[in-house]
XYZ file of C-alpha atoms in Angstrom:
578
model
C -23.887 5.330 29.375
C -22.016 3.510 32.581
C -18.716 4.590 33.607
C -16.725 2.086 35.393
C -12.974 0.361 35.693
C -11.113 -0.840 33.444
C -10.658 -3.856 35.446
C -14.799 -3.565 36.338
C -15.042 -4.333 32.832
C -13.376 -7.232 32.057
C -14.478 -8.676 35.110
C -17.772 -9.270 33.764
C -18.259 -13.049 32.815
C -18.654 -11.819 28.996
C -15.514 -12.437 26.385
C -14.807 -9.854 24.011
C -15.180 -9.830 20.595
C -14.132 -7.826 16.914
C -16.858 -8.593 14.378
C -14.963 -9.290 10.745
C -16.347 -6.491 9.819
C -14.701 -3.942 11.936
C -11.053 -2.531 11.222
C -8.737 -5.095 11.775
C -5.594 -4.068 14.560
C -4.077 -1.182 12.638
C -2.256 0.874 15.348
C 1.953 1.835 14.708
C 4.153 3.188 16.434
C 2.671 7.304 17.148
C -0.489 5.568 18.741
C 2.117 3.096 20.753
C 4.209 5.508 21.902
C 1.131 8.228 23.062
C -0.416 5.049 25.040
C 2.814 4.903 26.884
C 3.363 8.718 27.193
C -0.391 9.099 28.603
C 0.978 6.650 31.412
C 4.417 8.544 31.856
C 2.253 12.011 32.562
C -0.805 11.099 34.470
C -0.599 12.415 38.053
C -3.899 11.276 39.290
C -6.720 9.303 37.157
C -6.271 7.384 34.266
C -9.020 7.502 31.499
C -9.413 5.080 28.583
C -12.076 6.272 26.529
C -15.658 5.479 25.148
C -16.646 2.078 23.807
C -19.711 0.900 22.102
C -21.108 -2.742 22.466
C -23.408 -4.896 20.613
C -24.368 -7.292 23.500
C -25.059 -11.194 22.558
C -26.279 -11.944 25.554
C -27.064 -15.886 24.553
C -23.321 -16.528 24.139
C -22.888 -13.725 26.913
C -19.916 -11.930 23.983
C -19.504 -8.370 23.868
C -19.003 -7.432 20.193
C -17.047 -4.058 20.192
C -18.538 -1.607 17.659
C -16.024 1.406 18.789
C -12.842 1.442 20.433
C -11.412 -1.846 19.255
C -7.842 -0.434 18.329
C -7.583 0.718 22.173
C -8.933 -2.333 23.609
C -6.734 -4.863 21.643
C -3.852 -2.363 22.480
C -4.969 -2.872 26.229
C -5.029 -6.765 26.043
C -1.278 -6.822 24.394
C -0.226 -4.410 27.069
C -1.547 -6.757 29.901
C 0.082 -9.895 28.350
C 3.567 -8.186 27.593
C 3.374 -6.920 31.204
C 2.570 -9.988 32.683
C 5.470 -12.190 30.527
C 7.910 -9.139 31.834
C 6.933 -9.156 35.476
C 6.479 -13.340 35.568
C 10.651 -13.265 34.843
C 11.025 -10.868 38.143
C 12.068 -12.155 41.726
C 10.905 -8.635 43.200
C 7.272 -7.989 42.382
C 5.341 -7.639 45.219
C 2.622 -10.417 46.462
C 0.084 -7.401 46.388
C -0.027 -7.890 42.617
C -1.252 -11.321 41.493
C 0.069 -12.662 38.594
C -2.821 -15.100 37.821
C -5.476 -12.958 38.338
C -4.023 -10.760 35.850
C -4.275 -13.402 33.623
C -6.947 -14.800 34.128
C -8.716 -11.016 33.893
C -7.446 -9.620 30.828
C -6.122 -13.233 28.647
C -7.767 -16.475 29.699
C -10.924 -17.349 32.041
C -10.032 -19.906 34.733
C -10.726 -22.169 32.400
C -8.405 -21.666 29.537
C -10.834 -19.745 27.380
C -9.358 -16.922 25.686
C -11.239 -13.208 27.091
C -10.491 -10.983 23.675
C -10.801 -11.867 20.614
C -9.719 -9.914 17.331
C -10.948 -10.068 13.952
C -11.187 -13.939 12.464
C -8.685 -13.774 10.265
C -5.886 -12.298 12.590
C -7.452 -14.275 15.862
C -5.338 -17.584 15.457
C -2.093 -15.565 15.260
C -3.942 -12.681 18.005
C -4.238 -15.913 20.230
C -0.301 -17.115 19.898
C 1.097 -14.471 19.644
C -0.616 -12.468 22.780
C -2.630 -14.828 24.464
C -0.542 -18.249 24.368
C 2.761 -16.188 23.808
C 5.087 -19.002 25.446
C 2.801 -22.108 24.497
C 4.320 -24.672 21.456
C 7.143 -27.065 20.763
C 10.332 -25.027 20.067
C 10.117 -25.534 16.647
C 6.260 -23.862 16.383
C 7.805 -20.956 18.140
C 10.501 -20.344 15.512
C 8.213 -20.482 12.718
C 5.312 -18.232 14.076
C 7.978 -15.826 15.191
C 9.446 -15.852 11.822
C 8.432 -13.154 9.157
C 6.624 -15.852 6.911
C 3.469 -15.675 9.812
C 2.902 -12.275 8.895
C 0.967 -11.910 5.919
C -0.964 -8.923 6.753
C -0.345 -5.396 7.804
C -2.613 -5.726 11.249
C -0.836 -9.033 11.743
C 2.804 -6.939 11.653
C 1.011 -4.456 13.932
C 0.379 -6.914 16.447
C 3.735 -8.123 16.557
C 5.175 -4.239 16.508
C 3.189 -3.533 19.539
C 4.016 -6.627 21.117
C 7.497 -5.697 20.535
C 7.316 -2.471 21.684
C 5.564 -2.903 25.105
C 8.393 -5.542 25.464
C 11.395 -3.365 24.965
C 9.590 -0.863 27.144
C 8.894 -3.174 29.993
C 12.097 -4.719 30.084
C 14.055 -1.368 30.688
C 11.605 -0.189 33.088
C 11.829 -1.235 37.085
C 9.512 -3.314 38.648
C 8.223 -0.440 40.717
C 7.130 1.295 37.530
C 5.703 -1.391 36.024
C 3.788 -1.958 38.673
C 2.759 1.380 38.655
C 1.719 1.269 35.050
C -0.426 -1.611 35.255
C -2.571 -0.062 38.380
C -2.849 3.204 36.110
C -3.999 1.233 33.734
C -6.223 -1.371 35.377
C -7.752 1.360 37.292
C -8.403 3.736 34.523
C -12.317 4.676 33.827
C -13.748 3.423 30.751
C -17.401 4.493 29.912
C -19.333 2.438 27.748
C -22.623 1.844 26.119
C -24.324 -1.223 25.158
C -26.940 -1.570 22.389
C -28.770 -5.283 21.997
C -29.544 -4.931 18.127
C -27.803 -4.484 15.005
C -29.969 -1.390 14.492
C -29.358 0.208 17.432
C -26.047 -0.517 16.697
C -25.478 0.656 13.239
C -27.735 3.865 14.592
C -25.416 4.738 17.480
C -21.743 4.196 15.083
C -23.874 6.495 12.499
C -24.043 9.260 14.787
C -20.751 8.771 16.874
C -18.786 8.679 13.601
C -20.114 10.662 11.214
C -19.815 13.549 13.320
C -15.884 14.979 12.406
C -14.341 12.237 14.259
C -10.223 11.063 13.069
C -11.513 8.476 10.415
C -10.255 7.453 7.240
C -13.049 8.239 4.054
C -13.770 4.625 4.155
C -15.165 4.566 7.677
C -16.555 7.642 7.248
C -18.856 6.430 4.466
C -19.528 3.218 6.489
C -20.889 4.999 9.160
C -23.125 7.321 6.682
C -24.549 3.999 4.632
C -25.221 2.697 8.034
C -27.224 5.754 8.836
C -29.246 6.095 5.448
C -30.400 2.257 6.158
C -31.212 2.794 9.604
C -33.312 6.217 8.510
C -34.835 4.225 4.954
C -34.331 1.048 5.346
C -37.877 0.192 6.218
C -38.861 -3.983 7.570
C -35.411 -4.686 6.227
C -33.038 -3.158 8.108
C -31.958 -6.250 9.787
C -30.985 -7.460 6.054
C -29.262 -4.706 5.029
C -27.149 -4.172 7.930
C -25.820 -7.764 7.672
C -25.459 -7.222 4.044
C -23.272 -4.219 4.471
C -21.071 -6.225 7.166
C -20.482 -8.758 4.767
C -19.169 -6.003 2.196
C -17.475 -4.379 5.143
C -15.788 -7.699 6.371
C -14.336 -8.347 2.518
C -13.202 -5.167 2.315
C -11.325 -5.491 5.750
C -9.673 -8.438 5.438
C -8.159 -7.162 2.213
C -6.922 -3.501 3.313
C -4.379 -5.610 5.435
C -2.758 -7.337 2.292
C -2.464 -4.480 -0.012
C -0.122 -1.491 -0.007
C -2.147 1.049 -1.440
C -4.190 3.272 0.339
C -7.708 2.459 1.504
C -8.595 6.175 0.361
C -6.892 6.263 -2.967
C -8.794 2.877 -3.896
C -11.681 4.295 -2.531
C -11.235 7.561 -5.015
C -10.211 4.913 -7.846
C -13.230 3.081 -7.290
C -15.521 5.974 -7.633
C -13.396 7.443 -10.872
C -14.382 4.218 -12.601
C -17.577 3.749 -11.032
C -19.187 7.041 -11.764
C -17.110 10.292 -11.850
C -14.436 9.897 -14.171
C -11.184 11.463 -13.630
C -12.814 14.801 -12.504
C -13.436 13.935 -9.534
C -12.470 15.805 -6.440
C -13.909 15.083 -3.143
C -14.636 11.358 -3.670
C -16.362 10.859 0.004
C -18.530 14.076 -0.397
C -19.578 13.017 -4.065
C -20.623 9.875 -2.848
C -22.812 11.012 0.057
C -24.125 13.393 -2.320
C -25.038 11.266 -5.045
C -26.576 8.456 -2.315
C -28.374 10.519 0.022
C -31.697 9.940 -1.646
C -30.966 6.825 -3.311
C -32.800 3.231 -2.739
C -30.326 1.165 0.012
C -30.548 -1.714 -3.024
C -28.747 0.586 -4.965
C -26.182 0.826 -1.761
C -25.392 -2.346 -1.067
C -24.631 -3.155 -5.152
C -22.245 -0.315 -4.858
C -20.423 -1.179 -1.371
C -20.385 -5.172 -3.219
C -18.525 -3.509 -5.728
C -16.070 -1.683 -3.649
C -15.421 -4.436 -2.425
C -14.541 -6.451 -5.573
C -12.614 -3.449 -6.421
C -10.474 -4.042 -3.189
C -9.453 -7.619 -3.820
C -8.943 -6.770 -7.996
C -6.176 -4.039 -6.182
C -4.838 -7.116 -4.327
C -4.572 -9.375 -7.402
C -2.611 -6.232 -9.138
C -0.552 -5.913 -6.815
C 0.184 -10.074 -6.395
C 0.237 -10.815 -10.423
C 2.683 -12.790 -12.016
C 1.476 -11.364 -15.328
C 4.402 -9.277 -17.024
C 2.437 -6.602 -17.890
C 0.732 -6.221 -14.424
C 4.030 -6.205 -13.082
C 5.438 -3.353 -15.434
C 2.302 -1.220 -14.545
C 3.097 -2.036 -10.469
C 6.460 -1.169 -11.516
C 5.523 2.054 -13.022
C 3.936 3.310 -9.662
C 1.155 5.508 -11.416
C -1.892 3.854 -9.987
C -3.551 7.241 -9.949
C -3.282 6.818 -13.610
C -3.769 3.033 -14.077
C -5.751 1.481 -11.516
C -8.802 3.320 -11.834
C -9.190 2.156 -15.613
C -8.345 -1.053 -14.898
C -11.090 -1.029 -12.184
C -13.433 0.159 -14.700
C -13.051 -3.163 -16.940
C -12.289 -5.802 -14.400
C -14.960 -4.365 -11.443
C -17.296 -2.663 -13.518
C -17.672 -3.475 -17.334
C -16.964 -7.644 -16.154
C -14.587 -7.607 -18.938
C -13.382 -10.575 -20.301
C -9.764 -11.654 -19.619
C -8.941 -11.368 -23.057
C -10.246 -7.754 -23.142
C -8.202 -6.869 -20.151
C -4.860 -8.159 -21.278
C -5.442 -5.494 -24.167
C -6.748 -3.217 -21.760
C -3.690 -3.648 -19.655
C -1.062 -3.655 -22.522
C -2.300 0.003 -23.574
C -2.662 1.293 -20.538
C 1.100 0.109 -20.034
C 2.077 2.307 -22.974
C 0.264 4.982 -22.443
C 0.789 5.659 -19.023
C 4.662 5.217 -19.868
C 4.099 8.265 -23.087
C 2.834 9.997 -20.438
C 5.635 9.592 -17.705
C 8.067 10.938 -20.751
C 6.133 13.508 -21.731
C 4.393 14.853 -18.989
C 0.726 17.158 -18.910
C -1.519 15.162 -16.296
C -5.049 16.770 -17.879
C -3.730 15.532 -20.401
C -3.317 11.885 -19.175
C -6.870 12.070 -17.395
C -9.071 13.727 -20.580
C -7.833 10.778 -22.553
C -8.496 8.322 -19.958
C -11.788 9.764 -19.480
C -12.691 8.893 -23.311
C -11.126 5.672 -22.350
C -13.698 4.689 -19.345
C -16.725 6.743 -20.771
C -19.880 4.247 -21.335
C -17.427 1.627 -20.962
C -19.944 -0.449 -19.214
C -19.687 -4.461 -20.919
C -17.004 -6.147 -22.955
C -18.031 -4.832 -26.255
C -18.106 -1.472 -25.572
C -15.015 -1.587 -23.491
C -12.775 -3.059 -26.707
C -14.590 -0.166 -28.610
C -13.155 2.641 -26.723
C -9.991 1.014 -26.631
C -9.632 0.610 -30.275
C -11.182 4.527 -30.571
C -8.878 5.089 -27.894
C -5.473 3.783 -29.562
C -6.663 5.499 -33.210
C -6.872 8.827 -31.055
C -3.374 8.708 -29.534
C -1.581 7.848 -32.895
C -3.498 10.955 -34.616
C -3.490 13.838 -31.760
C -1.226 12.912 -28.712
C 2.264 11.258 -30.124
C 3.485 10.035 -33.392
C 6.219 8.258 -33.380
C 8.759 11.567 -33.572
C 7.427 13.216 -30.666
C 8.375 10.071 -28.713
C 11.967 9.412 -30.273
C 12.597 13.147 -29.298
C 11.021 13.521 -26.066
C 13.181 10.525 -25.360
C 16.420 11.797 -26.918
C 15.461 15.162 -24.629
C 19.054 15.845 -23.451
C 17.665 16.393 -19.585
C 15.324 13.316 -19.330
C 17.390 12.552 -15.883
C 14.451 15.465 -14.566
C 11.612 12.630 -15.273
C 13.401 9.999 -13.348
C 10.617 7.916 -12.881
C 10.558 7.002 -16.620
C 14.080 6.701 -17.027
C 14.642 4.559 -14.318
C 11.304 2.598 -15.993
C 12.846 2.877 -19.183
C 16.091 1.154 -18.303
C 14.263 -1.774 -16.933
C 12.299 -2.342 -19.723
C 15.556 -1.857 -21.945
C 17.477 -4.532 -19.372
C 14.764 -6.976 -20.010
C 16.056 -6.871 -24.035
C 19.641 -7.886 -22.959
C 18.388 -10.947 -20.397
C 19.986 -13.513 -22.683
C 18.176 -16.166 -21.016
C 14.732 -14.791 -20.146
C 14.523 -12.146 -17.644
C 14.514 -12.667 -14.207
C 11.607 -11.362 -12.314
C 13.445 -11.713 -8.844
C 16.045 -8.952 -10.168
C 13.125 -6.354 -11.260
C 13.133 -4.738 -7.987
C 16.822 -4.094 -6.462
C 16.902 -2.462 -3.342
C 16.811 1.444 -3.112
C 17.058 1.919 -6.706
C 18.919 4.702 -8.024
C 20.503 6.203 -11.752
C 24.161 6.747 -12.066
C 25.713 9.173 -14.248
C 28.442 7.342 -16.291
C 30.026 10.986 -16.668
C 29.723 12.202 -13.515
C 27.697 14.820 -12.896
C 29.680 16.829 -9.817
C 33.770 16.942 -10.167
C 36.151 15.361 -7.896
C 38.226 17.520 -5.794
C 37.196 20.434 -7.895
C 38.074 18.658 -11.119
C 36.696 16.342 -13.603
C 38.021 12.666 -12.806
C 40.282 11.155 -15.862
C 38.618 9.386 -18.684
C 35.934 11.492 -19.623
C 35.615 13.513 -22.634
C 35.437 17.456 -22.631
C 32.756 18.373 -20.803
C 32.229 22.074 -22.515
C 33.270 22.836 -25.770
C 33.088 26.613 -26.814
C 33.351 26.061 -30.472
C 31.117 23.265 -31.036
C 28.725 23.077 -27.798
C 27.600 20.483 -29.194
C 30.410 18.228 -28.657
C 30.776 18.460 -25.081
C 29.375 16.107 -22.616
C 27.235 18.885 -20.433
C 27.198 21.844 -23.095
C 25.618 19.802 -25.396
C 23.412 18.499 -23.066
C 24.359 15.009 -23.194
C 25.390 14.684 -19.407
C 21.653 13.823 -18.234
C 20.526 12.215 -21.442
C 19.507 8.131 -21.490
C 22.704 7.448 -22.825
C 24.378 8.377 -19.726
C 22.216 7.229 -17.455
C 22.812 3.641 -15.557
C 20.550 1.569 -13.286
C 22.405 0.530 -9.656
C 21.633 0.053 -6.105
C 21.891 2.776 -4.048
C 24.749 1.570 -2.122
C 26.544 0.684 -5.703
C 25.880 4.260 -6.833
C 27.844 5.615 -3.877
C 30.417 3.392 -4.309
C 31.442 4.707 -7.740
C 31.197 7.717 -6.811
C 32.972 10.458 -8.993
C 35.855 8.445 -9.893
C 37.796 7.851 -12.880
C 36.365 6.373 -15.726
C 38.711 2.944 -16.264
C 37.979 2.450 -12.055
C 34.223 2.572 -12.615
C 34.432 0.106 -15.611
C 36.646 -1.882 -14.254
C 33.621 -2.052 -11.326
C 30.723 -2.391 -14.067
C 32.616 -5.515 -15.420
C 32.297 -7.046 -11.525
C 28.472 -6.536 -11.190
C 26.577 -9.566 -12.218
C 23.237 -7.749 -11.603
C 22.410 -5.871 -14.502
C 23.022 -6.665 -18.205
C 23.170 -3.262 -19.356
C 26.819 -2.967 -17.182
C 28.366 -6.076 -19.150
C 26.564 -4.403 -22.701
C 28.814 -0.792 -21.820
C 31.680 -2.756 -21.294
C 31.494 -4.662 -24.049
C 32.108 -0.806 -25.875
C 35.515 -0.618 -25.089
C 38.155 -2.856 -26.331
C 41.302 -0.881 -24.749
C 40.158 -1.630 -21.189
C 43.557 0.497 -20.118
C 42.493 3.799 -21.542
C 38.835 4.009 -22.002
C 37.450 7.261 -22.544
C 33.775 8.203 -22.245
C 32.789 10.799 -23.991
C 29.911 12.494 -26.193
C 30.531 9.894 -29.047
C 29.882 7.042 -26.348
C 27.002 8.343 -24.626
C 25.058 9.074 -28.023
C 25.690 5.621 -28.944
C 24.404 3.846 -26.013
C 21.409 6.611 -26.009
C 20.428 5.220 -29.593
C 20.930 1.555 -28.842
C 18.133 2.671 -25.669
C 16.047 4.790 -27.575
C 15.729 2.270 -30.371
C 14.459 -0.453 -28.025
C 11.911 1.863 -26.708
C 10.432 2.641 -30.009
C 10.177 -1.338 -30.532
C 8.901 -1.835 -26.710
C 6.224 0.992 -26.822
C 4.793 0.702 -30.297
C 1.219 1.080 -30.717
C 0.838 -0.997 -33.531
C 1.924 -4.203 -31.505
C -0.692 -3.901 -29.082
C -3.048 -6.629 -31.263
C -7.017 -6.538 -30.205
C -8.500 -10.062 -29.019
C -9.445 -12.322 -31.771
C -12.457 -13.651 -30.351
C -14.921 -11.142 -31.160
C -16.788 -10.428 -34.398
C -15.660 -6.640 -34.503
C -11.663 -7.558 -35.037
């Protein structure tokens, strides 16, 4: 273990390089502002932590094992200072410029010091390294938000961004200050000359309680197994887990979901089923003993389970999209894994696959009881293992449902439930689905997401200055509860209930009804506004009332039985069993 400067360090003739299949830049803003704070407090020494290196000593790189996120956070502090203090008429010829560069960016030579992971390294080497090289019109566009198509690619530009705004309201003096702290600051490293030794010494440094997510945690214990088992073939294996590793990597930064939660999906439809409940310790468990073969195949398939996530959450298909729109992966995603990752099912079998798990999942948003939801599924996924056996269960699966979950009553009252506004997630899904009946000329997919959706109450549900706004029909009714709008329960029923924006639904506010149809006539957003218009013919006096609201509630309730009906969901054609 040496312990020298940071500035020792980078001194050496070596460049610096993230292997592909390392963590690509995923710092935000906490970790920004605590590198910054660290600076602000220290009163003496600055320290910078521990890093690991697997030396190449042929093409003299340094390929950083651990630390990376600290050391690409150093290299955009270094350029963002030197930009800042290159603009400045006082700095001080005790700190040169060019040196600085020439340390921490380029060699005297032009050739770039650090680089990050492949994929990120072209827009790493603009946006840090080269930050003011390029025609005018190459600086617009890489500055634009179409150049960032990952997550680690926004997090370069955030800190870059940061350590800008920072800099620039900070004097000279401290900035000078900063950088010293910094450039001084002891590092201690280690440097290994093998892959082994390598994937030996991240084993043991990170598998030992360390701040990691599951998915690095299980990296480092595979890594250990095959350094303890893997026998003549270590070499092989270790490059063959990179590999998986640097597939997996360069996905996490496109998708949205959690690494974790598609780790825990993964497993569900791998192995466990829906009863899982420590994914990471499950899978230590169940690989501890097991032939590294039988590791690699299953870190392959995480990995193919990692880019099917990304093509879920990129698909043009309509019923991909209603799932994404749905936003019950917990449900979803882990039976879709099962056919697309594991069973290889065909594409026919997985548009069937995807239309029931569509209507399902939505049954289940209405009616609620997750053991319920995850039993079923189970039976679902169970054996589930090729095509064939895949349409089986969902055949077995649909049969099952119709007889012992939800006839077709259940649903028509569970969605006629006079306080359905308490499962807002399906009735804001259920007024999508119903707005996609009134798109006269095919629905448009740009309007299926509108910013900071939210469900208005057509009858308001809080009075205006103490009173109930003009328009509206009796809200109780002592002799006939039923009749009025909130003691008959028909104030938070579907029928009531209209998708807006967020800002639209504070601009209606609790006002009168004529003012707020008089505003649902202006939208041209959402069909379902011009459909309750076209209910009133006296535009001057319209009253909304129980009458209305049931009406509009059937007209909604009807579609849904048409949308979700098990008996449309057809089987493929192409096999011998349908």
């Amino acid at each position: 273990m040496n312990s020298i400067t940071l500035q020792e360090l980078f001194r050496k003739p070596d460049k610096f390089n993230i292997p592909s299949y390392q963590r690509a830049y995923a710092w935000v803003d906490k970790q920004r502002e605590q590198f910054i704070k660290d600076l602000q407090e220290t009163t003496c020494g600055h320290y910078l932590g521990n890093y690991l290196f697997e030396e190449d000593t042929t093409n003299k790189v340094k390929n950083v094992i651990d630390g990376q996120q600290r050391l690409t956070t150093v290299v955009i502090f270094m350029s963002c200072l030197h930009h800042e203090l290159m603009s400045r008429t006082d700095v001080s010829d005790d700190v040169c410029l060019n040196e600085l560069r020439m340390t921490y960016l380029t060699n005297m030579k032009g050739v770039q010091r650090f680089h990050t992971v492949n994929y990120d390294d072209p827009f790493f080497r603009k946006e840090i390294i080269n930050r003011d090289a390029g025609t005018q019109e190459e600086k617009e566009h890489f500055l634009s938000k179409e150049a960032l198509d990952s997550s680690s690619k926004q997090n370069i530009r955030d800190c870059r961004v940061y350590f800008d705004k920072k800099f620039h309201e900070a004097d000279t003096a401290t900035l000078v200050h900063w950088f010293e702290l910094v450039e001084n600051a002891k590092v201690t490293y280690y440097e290994v000359s093998s892959k082994i030794e390598a994937a030996q010494m991240f084993a043991f440094q990170n598998d030992r309680g360390k701040s990691l997510s599951h998915l690095e945690v299980l990296k480092a214990f595979f890594m250990l197994q095959i350094y303890i088992r893997g026998g003549a073939e270590k070499e092989d294996f270790i490059q063959s887990l990179e590999e998986a590793y640097r597939n997996i990597y360069s996905t996490i930064v496109k998708i949205k979901t959690n690494e974790d939660n598609v780790l825990r999906y993964f497993w569900i439809a791998y192995r466990k089923g829906y009863n899982t409940e420590n994914p990471l310790q499950e899978i230590k468990d169940y690989y501890v003993g097991r032939s590294i073969e039988k590791i690699i195949g299953f870190v392959d398939k995480l990995a193919s389970a990692f880019r099917y996530v990304e093509s879920v959450e990129t698909s043009k298909d309509k019923t991909i999209i209603n799932i994404n729109r749905q936003n019950n992966y917990a449900w979803a995603l882990p039976v879709l894994i099962k056919g697309a990752v594991v069973a290889n099912a065909s594409k026919m079998t997985m548009n069937y696959l995807a239309a029931v798990v569509e209507n399902f999942t939505f049954m289940a948003m209405v009616r609620g009881g997750r053991a319920d939801v995850q039993s079923r599924f189970n039976n679902l996924i169970k054996d589930a293992n090729d095509d064939n056996s895949f349409r089986n269960n969902i055949v077995s699966f649909i049969d099952t449902i119709k007889r012992e979950y939800w006839n077709d009553k259940q649903f028509r009252d569970a969605l006629d439930n006079g306080y359905i506004y308490n499962r807002r997630a399906a009735c804001s899904y259920l007024l999508w689905r119903y707005e996609e009946t009134l798109q006269t000329k095919g629905y448009e997919r740009d309007l299926y997401f509108i910013k900071k959706e939210s469900l208005e109450h057509i009858a308001p549900q809080h009075p205006k200055d103490g009173e109930i706004a003009t328009g509206y029909g009796a809200y109780q009714d002592t002799e006939h509860p039923e009749e009025g709008i909130e003691s008959g329960e028909w104030l938070s029923s579907i029928g009531n209930m209209l998708l807006v924006s967020a800002p639209h639904n504070s601009s209606l506010g609790n006002n009168n009804f004529k003012d707020k149809l008089a505003d649902y006539s202006k939208s041209n957003l959402m069909m379902q506004q011009k459909k309750l218009v076209e209910q009133f013919k006296d535009v001057e006096n319209p009253v909304w009332d129980k009458a209305c609201i049931e009406e509009r509630g059937k007209r909604i309730i009807d579609k849904a039985m048409e949308i979700w009906n098990l008996d449309k969901i057809m089987p493929p054609v192409d096999n011998a069993l349908f």
